Amino acid sequence: MAEPTSAAANRPEGAERLSEDRRDAMRGEPPFVEAPSEDTRLVRSLKEAAITAGLVAVLTIFFFAFRTDIAVGGLQLSLDPMLWITWVAVAFAARFALSYFVFAGERPTVAGWKKVAASTRGWPVGKVFGVVLLLVALTLPILLSVFLPSQNRYLLDLAILILTYVMLGWGLNIVVGLAGLLDLGYVAFYAVGAYSFALLATNFDLGFWVCLPMAGLFAAMWGIVLGFPVLRLRGDYLAIVTLAFGEIIRIVLLNWYEFTGGPNGILGIPKPTLFGLEFSRGEGSFSDFFGLEYSTIQRFVFLYYIILALALLTNFVTMRMRKLPVGRAWEALREDEIACRSLGINTVNVKLTAFATGAMFGGFAGSFFATRQGFISPESFTFIESAIILAIVVLGGLGSQLGVVIASVVMIGGIELLRNLTGLQAIFGAGFDPTQYRMLIFGLAMVLIMVWKPRGLVSTRSPSAVYKEKKVIGADLVAQGEGH
Amino acid sequence: MQKEHRNWAADPVLSVEHLTMRFGGLVAVDDLSFDVGRGDITALIGPNGAGKTTVFNCVTGFYKPTEGRITLRRDGTVSTEELAELTRGGNQYRKTDKGSIFLLERMADFRITEIAGVARTFQNIRLFGGMTVLENLLVAQHNELMRASNYTIGGLLGLPGYRRAAEAAKEKAVEWLRRVDLLDRADDPAADLPYGAQRRLEIARALCTNPVLLCLDEPAAGLNPRESAELNTLLKSIRDDHGVSVLLIEHDMGVVMEISDHIIVLDYGKKISDGTASAVRNDPKVIAAYLGVDDEEVEEVERDLHVKPGAATAEGGPQ
Amino acid sequence: MEYFLQQLINGVTLGSIYGLIAIGYTMVYGIIGMINFAHGEIFMIGSFIALTVFLALAAIGITFLPLVLLLMVIVAMLCTAGWGWTIERVAYRPLRGSFRLAPLITAIGMSIFLQNFVQVTQGARVKPLPPQIQGGITLMDSPSGIVVQISWMQIIIIAMTVALMTAFSLVISKTSLGRQQRACEQDRKMASLLGVNVDRTISLTFVMGAALAAVAGMMYLLYYGVIDFYIGFIAGVKAFTAAVLGGIGSLPGAMLGGLSIGLIETFWSGYFSVEYKDVAAFSILAIVLIFMPSGLLGRPEVEKV
């Protein structure tokens, strides 16, 4: 059923089998081998290009050449064969170039990818890079106002968005990366955090700072409530049930009109204050108190530092917990649950703490989201959010804190920047709207990065306790846990 | 037969009584009873498929036995009346000043290790392959460290009590690594170790849970003769220096005969022999089971071996 | 009683569609142990292709309904099967033997990509199609005025599902391809050592799953008369739920799971509330899994120690 190679290689079933598996892994080929072709490189490349083009032609004819639109009197079919032919030609040219220049002489794809993956393993500059990132993050508002004053507000907003995903990624990393439990419904806790804050704030007139810990606690509680029944499940069953729970919570939020406002959501969520100082015009505001000139940017800077602080708190707690028995038990659980039980570890508790801790940080992030937007509705908490957060964790490299940051910047920041690529209109015509292609490219990037680096961008594991010398552990030795 | 000291009858640390384990229609263990003496090395042997690992899984709580009682006497002496009372009641264990007893068949697997003090290894080694050797041993001290870290709160705040406990745990791990000769590999991932070293590491990890009874499932499997000899020394020292009773499953008769104080032989889920190494070695039933002869031929085999019928059959043979 | 019967008929129809999609999930899971998240999108693509074929045929004047339906089915199955093959080749095969989360992420990525691909090329608005097959058989006509009716469309859907299921079970149990698939399911490495072309077998599994999803997509289009680029997600999640409920890896399980989810949904909508029908389906899934961790017909997993 499950891949015999990878599963067995992570588990020392016996020296012989291990070495056998290693040998297989190095060969990177199943024993069934197709007969080598005898064509020359050019002919082969042309053939492959023709096949690819033919395939693209068949697949896309109904999407490029035809288009259905609603018109008077039902659907209308319009034709655009040029678009189709263009793409088929593009496919031919691209495949030919790839076959002729990149895969030259070798069998395509697998071998090529494998080599790239192997040569870039291990990254000694990780720590330095992390420190630099931290420094940049701490001084970002200043850097922006000095170097890019015109884009200041937009970029700051983007940074806030990225940091929100970094925090969510770090929270989910505890569950998926450390404890190895595949959670496809993480957005539920994000929603619980956002709604608890919004409801507390609008119904009881409480401020952000009072509600924040309460929202975190609520989310953690939900983590335990939802975690408890699913702990017996393994692997993909766990994944589908967590997905189902995420959807259930969203549907309830959508339909429980009296309580959550249904699809209209909740409006008028208060903004955070700095020791009671509001970020607005007039008496008692931040600018008034410090005698500054009021500017909307002040509120953005404040929000930026709140999310930065929350994210750093998440990171600090996670790093600290990794070195505590509970964190070590999470990782041990990911490696081998049965061995954990044989050592007297209550795996139910260990899983629950992972769920609850991850959920709590999700809840914090949710409160922040609510206060930043001032408005929330169930639309913000769809499965796609869970998928994006999970993608960030996996693309970054399971269990790697730095990886989450890089993946968030690349995926969220990169995709967001696509909005600005209006220059492409010169190439594709004035009708080209880059925002339309945002998610298209996002999906494609997910596939490409994963194929390029299946273990994520930072795939090594650094040990939580050291006797003499800290050695980085290669990804091939680290298990992914029961949840996968 | 000489009157040897039957420690397992006098002071058993573990008593298995009428243990039966069925999987659907298959009876893997059939009304099995035996004792494991305190401070003994006890071997559970038998042909493949005899039900040895099933017995282990029942003792360590990974399987719930269909029938039977498994009693662990952790320390002190507990009277049979008290045991009977505990069995009648619904409790899992009883701790008094005089001693503590545990009914393992009622307890969850991790509780057996945590409070009853039974640790185990696995036939196909189960290490935390992506964690370092040192980390493996620290995970084994989870419960102690959890308490010391005030269930994470104290640890998060960096309280001195936890820091001391963490240092102590590390020292204990280092000490065990020295004992099993793995100290220079402390910072390597466990999956990178050679097979023999992985076996030793798994034993060291089990010992880090402070057990009174250590259950080893084929510890010598896959070891070369030198490694086997080292294992013998290690097991003896665990028994003699640390006072840990050892129960092991083993196919390597060299290991079994040399170090075992007491041997129990299983075949088809039933006990066919029980006694000292020399007694078992000469038991025709055992020979028959291992050579694979029919019951009718046993006498023939006995004649061939010039053993008086019944002389070597130790107590508890299935007659 | 009449109401109940009518709901039962509707439920079985919906369940048939879920079941057809669920087979694709369950087969892929059985053979390579991954959740093919893009499978719901395959279903959506199938229904779009069917729609386009229908309109194209109408445009060139072919309106003889049986012929139209036949061509729709054939073209949709072939073209969607091509999509299935390509997705496997591009997004999953390079990751074969890699760790298990990687293909899951590429599957989610593929799903996002396909959704947006269709949205970009075909527009985000819903595509309504007026009902093509009308009428049905009145089974009961009670004096209270409630009519129990099974429409021709429902008959076609159920009959088609039964036929495809039967054909499919025969392929799996009788043909050499089915044997190879079952061998790969048991042990891929061993199968390849014995000369089974594992890559080809896996590709064919995707192809077959996609073809079935295309049929489901076409029937969805004809039955509900409205599709958009987003139908794949929700149908996919439901069908995967069905596959898990029935016991993932088991073909009859997929069908049983599909029927259960279809019935739960229709009865819940019919007797309680439409809004919470998904909650009902998901809750039943959670409850079943908690008490029967390998689903209704799945092989129970024995914990090896």
mmCIF file of C-alpha atoms in Angstrom, chain A residues 41-326:
data_model
loop_
_atom_site.group_PDB
_atom_site.id
_atom_site.type_symbol
_atom_site.label_atom_id
_atom_site.label_comp_id
_atom_site.label_asym_id
_atom_site.label_seq_id
_atom_site.Cartn_x
_atom_site.Cartn_y
_atom_site.Cartn_z
ATOM 1 C CA ARG A 41 18.974 13.704 -29.481
ATOM 2 C CA LEU A 42 17.343 16.020 -31.989
ATOM 3 C CA VAL A 43 14.880 13.458 -33.250
ATOM 4 C CA ARG A 44 14.007 12.374 -29.779
ATOM 5 C CA SER A 45 13.532 15.934 -28.610
ATOM 6 C CA LEU A 46 11.304 16.663 -31.590
ATOM 7 C CA LYS A 47 9.280 13.553 -30.955
ATOM 8 C CA GLU A 48 8.828 14.401 -27.296
ATOM 9 C CA ALA A 49 7.892 17.946 -28.166
ATOM 10 C CA ALA A 50 5.340 16.706 -30.666
ATOM 11 C CA ILE A 51 3.807 14.348 -28.132
ATOM 12 C CA THR A 52 3.624 17.094 -25.538
ATOM 13 C CA ALA A 53 2.092 19.510 -28.006
ATOM 14 C CA GLY A 54 -0.436 16.907 -29.081
ATOM 15 C CA LEU A 55 -1.379 16.237 -25.508
ATOM 16 C CA VAL A 56 -1.739 19.919 -24.727
ATOM 17 C CA ALA A 57 -3.847 20.288 -27.855
ATOM 18 C CA VAL A 58 -6.249 17.565 -26.797
ATOM 19 C CA LEU A 59 -6.447 18.695 -23.206
ATOM 20 C CA THR A 60 -6.971 22.358 -23.775
ATOM 21 C CA ILE A 61 -9.102 22.433 -26.909
ATOM 22 C CA PHE A 62 -12.289 22.725 -24.893
ATOM 23 C CA PHE A 63 -10.866 25.453 -22.726
ATOM 24 C CA PHE A 64 -8.883 27.630 -25.112
ATOM 25 C CA ALA A 65 -10.577 27.139 -28.449
ATOM 26 C CA PHE A 66 -14.117 27.207 -27.101
ATOM 27 C CA ARG A 67 -15.625 29.438 -24.526
ATOM 28 C CA THR A 68 -19.150 29.322 -23.190
ATOM 29 C CA ASP A 69 -20.790 32.484 -22.032
ATOM 30 C CA ILE A 70 -24.192 33.356 -20.790
ATOM 31 C CA ALA A 71 -26.067 35.291 -23.429
ATOM 32 C CA VAL A 72 -29.623 36.102 -24.198
ATOM 33 C CA GLY A 73 -31.475 32.844 -24.753
ATOM 34 C CA GLY A 74 -29.072 30.519 -22.934
ATOM 35 C CA LEU A 75 -25.444 29.685 -23.290
ATOM 36 C CA GLN A 76 -23.491 30.814 -26.250
ATOM 37 C CA LEU A 77 -20.381 29.237 -27.625
ATOM 38 C CA SER A 78 -17.610 31.464 -28.901
ATOM 39 C CA LEU A 79 -14.522 30.322 -30.754
ATOM 40 C CA ASP A 80 -10.948 31.436 -30.280
ATOM 41 C CA PRO A 81 -8.757 28.947 -32.140
ATOM 42 C CA MET A 82 -5.785 31.313 -32.228
ATOM 43 C CA LEU A 83 -5.416 31.234 -28.465
ATOM 44 C CA TRP A 84 -5.462 27.472 -28.570
ATOM 45 C CA ILE A 85 -2.907 27.240 -31.366
ATOM 46 C CA THR A 86 -0.651 29.726 -29.591
ATOM 47 C CA TRP A 87 -0.594 27.617 -26.457
ATOM 48 C CA VAL A 88 0.004 24.412 -28.348
ATOM 49 C CA ALA A 89 2.945 26.089 -30.059
ATOM 50 C CA VAL A 90 4.235 27.346 -26.731
ATOM 51 C CA ALA A 91 4.015 23.826 -25.335
ATOM 52 C CA PHE A 92 5.897 22.444 -28.336
ATOM 53 C CA ALA A 93 8.666 24.996 -28.069
ATOM 54 C CA ALA A 94 8.992 24.677 -24.301
ATOM 55 C CA ARG A 95 9.132 20.920 -24.367
ATOM 56 C CA PHE A 96 11.608 20.916 -27.201
ATOM 57 C CA ALA A 97 13.881 23.317 -25.369
ATOM 58 C CA LEU A 98 13.646 21.259 -22.207
ATOM 59 C CA SER A 99 14.273 17.965 -23.967
ATOM 60 C CA TYR A 100 17.066 19.248 -26.092
ATOM 61 C CA PHE A 101 18.987 21.405 -23.638
ATOM 62 C CA VAL A 102 18.050 20.467 -20.084
ATOM 63 C CA PHE A 103 17.418 16.749 -20.052
ATOM 64 C CA ALA A 104 20.006 16.211 -22.776
ATOM 65 C CA GLY A 105 20.807 12.554 -23.108
ATOM 66 C CA GLU A 106 19.270 11.550 -19.828
ATOM 67 C CA ARG A 107 15.842 10.194 -19.218
ATOM 68 C CA PRO A 108 13.614 13.121 -18.387
ATOM 69 C CA THR A 109 12.419 14.543 -15.070
ATOM 70 C CA VAL A 110 13.219 12.279 -12.147
ATOM 71 C CA ALA A 111 16.965 11.972 -12.525
ATOM 72 C CA GLY A 112 17.399 15.653 -13.154
ATOM 73 C CA TRP A 113 15.351 16.718 -10.191
ATOM 74 C CA LYS A 114 17.014 14.274 -7.852
ATOM 75 C CA LYS A 115 20.442 15.708 -8.527
ATOM 76 C CA VAL A 116 19.393 19.239 -7.803
ATOM 77 C CA ALA A 117 17.789 18.135 -4.569
ATOM 78 C CA ALA A 118 20.865 16.247 -3.428
ATOM 79 C CA SER A 119 23.418 18.943 -4.101
ATOM 80 C CA THR A 120 21.686 21.643 -2.102
ATOM 81 C CA ARG A 121 21.122 19.671 1.055
ATOM 82 C CA GLY A 122 22.336 21.207 4.314
ATOM 83 C CA TRP A 123 22.545 24.914 4.769
ATOM 84 C CA PRO A 124 25.115 26.138 7.238
ATOM 85 C CA VAL A 125 24.162 29.784 6.839
ATOM 86 C CA GLY A 126 20.678 29.147 8.221
ATOM 87 C CA LYS A 127 21.350 30.761 11.558
ATOM 88 C CA VAL A 128 22.978 33.874 10.119
ATOM 89 C CA PHE A 129 20.144 34.183 7.661
ATOM 90 C CA GLY A 130 17.629 33.943 10.481
ATOM 91 C CA VAL A 131 19.307 36.714 12.434
ATOM 92 C CA VAL A 132 19.441 38.955 9.375
ATOM 93 C CA LEU A 133 15.756 38.300 8.720
ATOM 94 C CA LEU A 134 14.930 39.167 12.303
ATOM 95 C CA LEU A 135 16.856 42.439 12.099
ATOM 96 C CA VAL A 136 15.126 43.354 8.861
ATOM 97 C CA ALA A 137 11.762 42.490 10.364
ATOM 98 C CA LEU A 138 12.409 44.634 13.430
ATOM 99 C CA THR A 139 13.425 47.680 11.428
ATOM 100 C CA LEU A 140 11.141 47.201 8.459
ATOM 101 C CA PRO A 141 8.819 50.202 9.054
ATOM 102 C CA ILE A 142 11.862 52.474 9.271
ATOM 103 C CA LEU A 143 13.506 50.925 6.242
ATOM 104 C CA LEU A 144 10.331 51.326 4.254
ATOM 105 C CA SER A 145 9.736 54.921 5.202
ATOM 106 C CA VAL A 146 13.311 55.775 4.291
ATOM 107 C CA PHE A 147 13.741 53.851 1.073
ATOM 108 C CA LEU A 148 10.257 53.385 -0.335
ATOM 109 C CA PRO A 149 8.088 56.146 1.099
ATOM 110 C CA SER A 150 5.669 56.095 -1.822
ATOM 111 C CA GLN A 151 4.851 52.405 -1.404
ATOM 112 C CA ASN A 152 5.182 52.512 2.352
ATOM 113 C CA ARG A 153 1.617 51.788 3.280
ATOM 114 C CA TYR A 154 1.066 49.089 0.723
ATOM 115 C CA LEU A 155 4.260 47.242 1.566
ATOM 116 C CA LEU A 156 3.640 47.500 5.276
ATOM 117 C CA ASP A 157 0.223 46.007 4.758
ATOM 118 C CA LEU A 158 1.777 43.228 2.741
ATOM 119 C CA ALA A 159 4.345 42.622 5.482
ATOM 120 C CA ILE A 160 1.507 42.350 8.000
ATOM 121 C CA LEU A 161 -0.218 39.810 5.782
ATOM 122 C CA ILE A 162 2.964 37.788 5.366
ATOM 123 C CA LEU A 163 3.619 37.832 9.091
ATOM 124 C CA THR A 164 0.098 36.605 9.747
ATOM 125 C CA TYR A 165 0.815 33.619 7.542
ATOM 126 C CA VAL A 166 4.208 33.141 9.172
ATOM 127 C CA MET A 167 2.488 32.958 12.521
ATOM 128 C CA LEU A 168 -0.172 30.569 11.242
ATOM 129 C CA GLY A 169 2.542 28.495 9.614
ATOM 130 C CA TRP A 170 4.482 28.320 12.851
ATOM 131 C CA GLY A 171 1.362 27.329 14.718
ATOM 132 C CA LEU A 172 0.548 24.555 12.272
ATOM 133 C CA ASN A 173 4.179 23.505 12.218
ATOM 134 C CA ILE A 174 3.754 22.315 15.790
ATOM 135 C CA VAL A 175 0.971 19.955 14.773
ATOM 136 C CA VAL A 176 2.200 18.813 11.367
ATOM 137 C CA GLY A 177 5.930 19.418 11.474
ATOM 138 C CA LEU A 178 6.746 18.399 15.013
ATOM 139 C CA ALA A 179 4.010 16.031 16.115
ATOM 140 C CA GLY A 180 3.473 14.649 12.612
ATOM 141 C CA LEU A 181 -0.334 14.886 12.720
ATOM 142 C CA LEU A 182 -1.773 15.928 9.396
ATOM 143 C CA ASP A 183 -4.322 18.649 10.066
ATOM 144 C CA LEU A 184 -6.307 19.891 7.068
ATOM 145 C CA GLY A 185 -8.705 21.954 9.162
ATOM 146 C CA TYR A 186 -6.340 24.361 10.844
ATOM 147 C CA VAL A 187 -8.349 27.320 9.615
ATOM 148 C CA ALA A 188 -11.063 26.314 12.099
ATOM 149 C CA PHE A 189 -8.921 27.560 14.971
ATOM 150 C CA TYR A 190 -8.109 30.720 13.095
ATOM 151 C CA ALA A 191 -11.859 31.228 12.734
ATOM 152 C CA VAL A 192 -12.544 30.428 16.379
ATOM 153 C CA GLY A 193 -9.938 33.010 17.415
ATOM 154 C CA ALA A 194 -11.328 35.647 15.101
ATOM 155 C CA TYR A 195 -14.954 35.069 16.046
ATOM 156 C CA SER A 196 -14.322 34.831 19.784
ATOM 157 C CA PHE A 197 -12.533 38.148 19.692
ATOM 158 C CA ALA A 198 -15.130 39.750 17.465
ATOM 159 C CA LEU A 199 -18.044 38.503 19.562
ATOM 160 C CA LEU A 200 -16.442 39.383 22.880
ATOM 161 C CA ALA A 201 -15.475 42.802 21.619
ATOM 162 C CA THR A 202 -18.808 43.700 20.055
ATOM 163 C CA ASN A 203 -21.047 42.169 22.751
ATOM 164 C CA PHE A 204 -19.135 42.985 25.925
ATOM 165 C CA ASP A 205 -17.215 45.984 24.738
ATOM 166 C CA LEU A 206 -13.865 44.452 25.576
ATOM 167 C CA GLY A 207 -10.604 45.612 24.045
ATOM 168 C CA PHE A 208 -8.118 43.723 21.936
ATOM 169 C CA TRP A 209 -5.618 43.053 24.680
ATOM 170 C CA VAL A 210 -8.188 41.556 27.024
ATOM 171 C CA CYS A 211 -9.687 39.415 24.316
ATOM 172 C CA LEU A 212 -6.451 38.176 22.810
ATOM 173 C CA PRO A 213 -5.597 35.658 25.550
ATOM 174 C CA MET A 214 -9.233 34.647 25.810
ATOM 175 C CA ALA A 215 -9.423 34.001 22.071
ATOM 176 C CA GLY A 216 -6.250 31.923 22.321
ATOM 177 C CA LEU A 217 -7.733 29.925 25.167
ATOM 178 C CA PHE A 218 -10.977 29.358 23.313
ATOM 179 C CA ALA A 219 -9.095 28.134 20.282
ATOM 180 C CA ALA A 220 -6.952 25.839 22.424
ATOM 181 C CA MET A 221 -10.104 24.488 24.019
ATOM 182 C CA TRP A 222 -11.548 23.799 20.600
ATOM 183 C CA GLY A 223 -8.278 22.162 19.684
ATOM 184 C CA ILE A 224 -8.792 19.732 22.531
ATOM 185 C CA VAL A 225 -12.497 19.246 21.847
ATOM 186 C CA LEU A 226 -11.872 18.504 18.177
ATOM 187 C CA GLY A 227 -8.631 16.684 18.847
ATOM 188 C CA PHE A 228 -10.022 14.226 21.333
ATOM 189 C CA PRO A 229 -12.295 12.192 19.079
ATOM 190 C CA VAL A 230 -9.836 12.043 16.200
ATOM 191 C CA LEU A 231 -6.787 10.887 18.124
ATOM 192 C CA ARG A 232 -7.427 7.249 17.395
ATOM 193 C CA LEU A 233 -7.386 7.901 13.682
ATOM 194 C CA ARG A 234 -4.326 7.475 11.588
ATOM 195 C CA GLY A 235 -2.931 9.045 8.512
ATOM 196 C CA ASP A 236 -5.358 10.161 5.916
ATOM 197 C CA TYR A 237 -8.345 9.413 8.069
ATOM 198 C CA LEU A 238 -7.095 12.045 10.463
ATOM 199 C CA ALA A 239 -6.630 14.413 7.533
ATOM 200 C CA ILE A 240 -10.164 14.013 6.226
ATOM 201 C CA VAL A 241 -11.784 14.305 9.644
ATOM 202 C CA THR A 242 -9.873 17.481 10.464
ATOM 203 C CA LEU A 243 -10.934 18.810 7.062
ATOM 204 C CA ALA A 244 -14.513 17.902 7.899
ATOM 205 C CA PHE A 245 -14.306 19.682 11.251
ATOM 206 C CA GLY A 246 -12.949 22.768 9.553
ATOM 207 C CA GLU A 247 -15.870 22.751 7.139
ATOM 208 C CA ILE A 248 -18.395 22.090 9.917
ATOM 209 C CA ILE A 249 -17.213 25.127 11.843
ATOM 210 C CA ARG A 250 -17.399 27.274 8.734
ATOM 211 C CA ILE A 251 -20.899 26.069 7.879
ATOM 212 C CA VAL A 252 -22.094 26.700 11.413
ATOM 213 C CA LEU A 253 -20.625 30.208 11.323
ATOM 214 C CA LEU A 254 -22.360 30.745 8.018
ATOM 215 C CA ASN A 255 -25.784 29.585 9.152
ATOM 216 C CA TRP A 256 -26.035 30.532 12.801
ATOM 217 C CA TYR A 257 -27.472 33.860 11.937
ATOM 218 C CA GLU A 258 -28.440 35.147 15.381
ATOM 219 C CA PHE A 259 -25.040 34.519 16.854
ATOM 220 C CA THR A 260 -22.491 35.094 14.113
ATOM 221 C CA GLY A 261 -24.346 37.291 11.677
ATOM 222 C CA GLY A 262 -24.253 34.534 9.076
ATOM 223 C CA PRO A 263 -22.750 35.425 5.723
ATOM 224 C CA ASN A 264 -22.837 39.116 6.610
ATOM 225 C CA GLY A 265 -20.258 38.522 9.291
ATOM 226 C CA ILE A 266 -19.469 40.873 12.135
ATOM 227 C CA LEU A 267 -18.806 44.546 11.624
ATOM 228 C CA GLY A 268 -17.262 47.206 13.800
ATOM 229 C CA ILE A 269 -14.580 45.181 15.506
ATOM 230 C CA PRO A 270 -12.479 47.609 17.550
ATOM 231 C CA LYS A 271 -8.917 48.472 16.614
ATOM 232 C CA PRO A 272 -6.180 47.723 19.095
ATOM 233 C CA THR A 273 -4.974 50.498 21.364
ATOM 234 C CA LEU A 274 -1.571 51.229 22.826
ATOM 235 C CA PHE A 275 -2.169 51.434 26.578
ATOM 236 C CA GLY A 276 -5.524 52.998 25.888
ATOM 237 C CA LEU A 277 -4.308 55.327 23.158
ATOM 238 C CA GLU A 278 -6.277 55.032 19.985
ATOM 239 C CA PHE A 279 -4.837 55.411 16.538
ATOM 240 C CA SER A 280 -7.184 58.064 15.270
ATOM 241 C CA ARG A 281 -7.558 61.792 15.059
ATOM 242 C CA GLY A 282 -8.342 64.004 17.992
ATOM 243 C CA GLU A 283 -8.263 63.954 21.759
ATOM 244 C CA GLY A 284 -6.678 61.025 23.563
ATOM 245 C CA SER A 285 -5.232 59.527 20.453
ATOM 246 C CA PHE A 286 -1.711 58.272 19.971
ATOM 247 C CA SER A 287 -0.657 61.224 17.830
ATOM 248 C CA ASP A 288 -2.267 63.685 20.218
ATOM 249 C CA PHE A 289 -0.551 62.171 23.247
ATOM 250 C CA PHE A 290 2.898 62.214 21.729
ATOM 251 C CA GLY A 291 2.343 65.501 19.972
ATOM 252 C CA LEU A 292 2.820 63.972 16.546
ATOM 253 C CA GLU A 293 1.055 64.796 13.399
ATOM 254 C CA TYR A 294 -1.682 62.262 12.732
ATOM 255 C CA SER A 295 -1.014 59.861 9.937
ATOM 256 C CA THR A 296 -2.730 56.603 9.013
ATOM 257 C CA ILE A 297 0.659 54.996 8.707
ATOM 258 C CA GLN A 298 1.036 55.058 12.488
ATOM 259 C CA ARG A 299 -1.738 52.524 12.866
ATOM 260 C CA PHE A 300 -0.137 50.286 10.258
ATOM 261 C CA VAL A 301 3.199 50.444 12.030
ATOM 262 C CA PHE A 302 1.480 49.598 15.293
ATOM 263 C CA LEU A 303 -0.334 46.633 13.744
ATOM 264 C CA TYR A 304 2.903 45.525 12.170
ATOM 265 C CA TYR A 305 4.663 45.433 15.511
ATOM 266 C CA ILE A 306 1.767 43.615 17.154
ATOM 267 C CA ILE A 307 1.836 40.796 14.616
ATOM 268 C CA LEU A 308 5.623 40.721 14.690
ATOM 269 C CA ALA A 309 5.544 40.374 18.466
ATOM 270 C CA LEU A 310 2.883 37.663 18.283
ATOM 271 C CA ALA A 311 4.805 35.777 15.633
ATOM 272 C CA LEU A 312 8.034 36.013 17.584
ATOM 273 C CA LEU A 313 6.225 34.816 20.677
ATOM 274 C CA THR A 314 5.012 31.812 18.711
ATOM 275 C CA ASN A 315 8.500 31.120 17.504
ATOM 276 C CA PHE A 316 10.033 31.569 20.947
ATOM 277 C CA VAL A 317 7.544 29.262 22.624
ATOM 278 C CA THR A 318 7.916 26.628 19.907
ATOM 279 C CA MET A 319 11.696 26.684 20.003
ATOM 280 C CA ARG A 320 11.614 26.498 23.760
ATOM 281 C CA MET A 321 9.107 23.663 23.768
ATOM 282 C CA ARG A 322 11.207 21.660 21.359
ATOM 283 C CA LYS A 323 13.847 21.487 24.053
ATOM 284 C CA LEU A 324 11.342 20.565 26.738
ATOM 285 C CA PRO A 325 10.116 17.022 27.325
ATOM 286 C CA VAL A 326 6.762 17.774 25.749
#
